PDB file of C-alpha atoms in Angstrom:
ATOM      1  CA  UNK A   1      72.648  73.986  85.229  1.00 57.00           C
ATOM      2  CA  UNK A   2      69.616  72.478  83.525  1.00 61.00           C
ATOM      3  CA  UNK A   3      70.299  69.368  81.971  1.00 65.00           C
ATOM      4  CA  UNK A   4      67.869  69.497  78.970  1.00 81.00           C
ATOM      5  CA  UNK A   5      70.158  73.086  78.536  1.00 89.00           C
ATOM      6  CA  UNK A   6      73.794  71.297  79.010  1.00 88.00           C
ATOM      7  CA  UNK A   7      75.663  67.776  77.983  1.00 94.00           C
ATOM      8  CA  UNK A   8      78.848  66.611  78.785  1.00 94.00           C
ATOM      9  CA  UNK A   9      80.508  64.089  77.144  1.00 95.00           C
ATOM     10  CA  UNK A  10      83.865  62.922  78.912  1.00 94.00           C
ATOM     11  CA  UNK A  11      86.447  60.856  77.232  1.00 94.00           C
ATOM     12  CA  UNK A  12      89.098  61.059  79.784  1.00 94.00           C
ATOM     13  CA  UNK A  13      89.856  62.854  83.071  1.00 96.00           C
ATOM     14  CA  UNK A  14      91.483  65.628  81.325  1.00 97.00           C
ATOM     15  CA  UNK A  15      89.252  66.383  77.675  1.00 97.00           C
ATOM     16  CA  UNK A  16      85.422  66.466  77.232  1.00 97.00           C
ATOM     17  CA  UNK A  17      82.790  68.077  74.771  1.00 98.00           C
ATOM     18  CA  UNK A  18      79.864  70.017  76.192  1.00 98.00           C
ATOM     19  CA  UNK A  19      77.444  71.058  74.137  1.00 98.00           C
ATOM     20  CA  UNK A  20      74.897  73.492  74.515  1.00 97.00           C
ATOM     21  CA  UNK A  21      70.922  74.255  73.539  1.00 96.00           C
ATOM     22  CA  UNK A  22      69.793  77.250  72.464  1.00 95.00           C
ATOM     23  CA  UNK A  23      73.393  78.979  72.010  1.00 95.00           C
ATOM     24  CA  UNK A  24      75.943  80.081  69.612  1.00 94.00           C
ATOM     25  CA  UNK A  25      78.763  81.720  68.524  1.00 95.00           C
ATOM     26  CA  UNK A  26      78.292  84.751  71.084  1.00 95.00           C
ATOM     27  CA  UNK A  27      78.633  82.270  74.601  1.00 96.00           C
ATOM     28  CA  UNK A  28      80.741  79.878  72.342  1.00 97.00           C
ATOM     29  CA  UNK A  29      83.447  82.968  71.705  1.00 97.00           C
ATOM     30  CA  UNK A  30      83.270  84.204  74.949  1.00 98.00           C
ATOM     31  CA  UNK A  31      83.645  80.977  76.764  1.00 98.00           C
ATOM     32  CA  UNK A  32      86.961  80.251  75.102  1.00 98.00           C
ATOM     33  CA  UNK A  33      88.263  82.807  75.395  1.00 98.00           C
ATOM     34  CA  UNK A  34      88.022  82.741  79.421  1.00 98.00           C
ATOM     35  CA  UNK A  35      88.890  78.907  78.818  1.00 98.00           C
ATOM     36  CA  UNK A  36      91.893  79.807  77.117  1.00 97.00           C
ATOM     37  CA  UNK A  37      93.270  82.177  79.361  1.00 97.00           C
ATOM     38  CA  UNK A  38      93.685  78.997  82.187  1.00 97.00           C
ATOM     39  CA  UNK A  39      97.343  77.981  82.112  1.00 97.00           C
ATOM     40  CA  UNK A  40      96.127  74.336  82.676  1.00 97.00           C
ATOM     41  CA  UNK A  41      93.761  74.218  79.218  1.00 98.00           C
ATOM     42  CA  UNK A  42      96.091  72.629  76.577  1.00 98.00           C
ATOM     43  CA  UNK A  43      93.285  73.010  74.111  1.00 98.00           C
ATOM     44  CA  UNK A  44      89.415  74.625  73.403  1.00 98.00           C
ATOM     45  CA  UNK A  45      87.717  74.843  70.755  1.00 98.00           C
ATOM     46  CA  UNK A  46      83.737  75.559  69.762  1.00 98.00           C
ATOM     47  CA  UNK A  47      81.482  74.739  67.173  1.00 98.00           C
ATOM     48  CA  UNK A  48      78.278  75.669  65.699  1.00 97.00           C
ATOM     49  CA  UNK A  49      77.150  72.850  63.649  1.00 93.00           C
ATOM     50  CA  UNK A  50      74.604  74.884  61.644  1.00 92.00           C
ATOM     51  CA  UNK A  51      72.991  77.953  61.258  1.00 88.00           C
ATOM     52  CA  UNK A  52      69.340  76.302  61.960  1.00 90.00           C
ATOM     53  CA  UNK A  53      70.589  73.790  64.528  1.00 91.00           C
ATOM     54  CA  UNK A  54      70.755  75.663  67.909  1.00 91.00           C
ATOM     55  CA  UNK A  55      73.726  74.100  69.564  1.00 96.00           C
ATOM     56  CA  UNK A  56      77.019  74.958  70.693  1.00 97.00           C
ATOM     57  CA  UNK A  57      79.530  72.545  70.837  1.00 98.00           C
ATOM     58  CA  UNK A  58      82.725  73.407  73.252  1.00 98.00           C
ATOM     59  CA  UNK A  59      86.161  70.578  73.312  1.00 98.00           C
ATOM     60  CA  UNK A  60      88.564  71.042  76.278  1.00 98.00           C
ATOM     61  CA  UNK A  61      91.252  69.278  76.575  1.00 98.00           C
ATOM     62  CA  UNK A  62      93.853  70.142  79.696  1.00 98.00           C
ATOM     63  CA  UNK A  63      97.043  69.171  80.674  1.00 98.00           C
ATOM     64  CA  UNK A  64      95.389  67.980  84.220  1.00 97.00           C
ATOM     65  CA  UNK A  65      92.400  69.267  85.369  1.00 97.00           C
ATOM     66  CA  UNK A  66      89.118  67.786  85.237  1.00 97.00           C
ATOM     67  CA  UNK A  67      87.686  69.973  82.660  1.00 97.00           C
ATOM     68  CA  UNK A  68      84.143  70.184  83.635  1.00 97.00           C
ATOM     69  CA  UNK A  69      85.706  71.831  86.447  1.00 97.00           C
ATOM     70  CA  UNK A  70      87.133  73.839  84.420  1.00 98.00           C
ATOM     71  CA  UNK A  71      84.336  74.633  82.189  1.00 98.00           C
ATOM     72  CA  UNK A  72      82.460  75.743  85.483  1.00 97.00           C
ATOM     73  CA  UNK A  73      84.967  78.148  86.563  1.00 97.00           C
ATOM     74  CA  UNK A  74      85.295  79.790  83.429  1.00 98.00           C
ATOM     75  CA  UNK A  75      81.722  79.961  83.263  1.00 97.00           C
ATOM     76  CA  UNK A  76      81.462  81.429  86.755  1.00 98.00           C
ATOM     77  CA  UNK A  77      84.519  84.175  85.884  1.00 98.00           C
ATOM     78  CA  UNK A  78      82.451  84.922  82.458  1.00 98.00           C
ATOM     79  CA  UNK A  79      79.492  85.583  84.658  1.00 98.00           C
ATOM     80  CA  UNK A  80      81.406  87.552  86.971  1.00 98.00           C
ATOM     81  CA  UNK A  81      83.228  89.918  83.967  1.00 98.00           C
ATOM     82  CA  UNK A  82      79.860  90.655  82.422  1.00 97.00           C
ATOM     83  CA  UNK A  83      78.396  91.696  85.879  1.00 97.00           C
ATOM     84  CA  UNK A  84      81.512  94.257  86.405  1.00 97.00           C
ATOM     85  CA  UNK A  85      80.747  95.422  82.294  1.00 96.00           C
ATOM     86  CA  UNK A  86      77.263  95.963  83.430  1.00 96.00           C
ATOM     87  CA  UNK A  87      78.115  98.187  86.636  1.00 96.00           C
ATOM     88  CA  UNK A  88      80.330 100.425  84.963  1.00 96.00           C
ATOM     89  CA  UNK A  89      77.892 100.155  82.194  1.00 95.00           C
ATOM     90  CA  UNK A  90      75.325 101.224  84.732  1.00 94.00           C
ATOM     91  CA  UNK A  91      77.492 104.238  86.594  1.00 94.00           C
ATOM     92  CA  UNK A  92      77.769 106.048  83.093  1.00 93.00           C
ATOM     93  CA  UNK A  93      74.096 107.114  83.665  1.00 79.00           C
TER      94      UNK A  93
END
């Protein structure tokens, strides 16, 4: 990932904040959700600090698991759900 795109700010082994440029509430909603759905995340939440500030701030906190590891797999199974949405999206032509 690019880093002028991406922080990561981690305060333990098991919570961090990540925040990212040029997003909002559309990756930010989507990404917890997949977060959510990991039996190991004890806790995600997302942030938009304002309207005219573009940056997405994401907080994991797991019971665990290193959680830019899991930050990276959710992102990877995100990735992976919208390329199955855009094959069947795709085979409808």
């Amino acid at each position: 990932m690019d880093s002028n795109m991406f922080s990561v700010a981690l305060d333990s082994n098991t919570e961090g904040t990540f925040t990212f440029r040029n997003e909002g509430h559309t990756l930010g909603n989507a990404l917890r959700y997949f977060l959510i759905k990991n039996k190991d995340v004890e806790f995600v939440g997302y942030s938009v600090p304002h309207p005219a500030e573009p940056l997405m701030n994401i907080r994991v906190q797991t019971h665990t698991a290193n959680p830019l590891s899991t930050l990276e797999n959710s992102l990877y199974n995100l990735d992976e759900y919208c390329d199955l949405l855009l094959t069947k999206l795709e085979a409808l032509d």
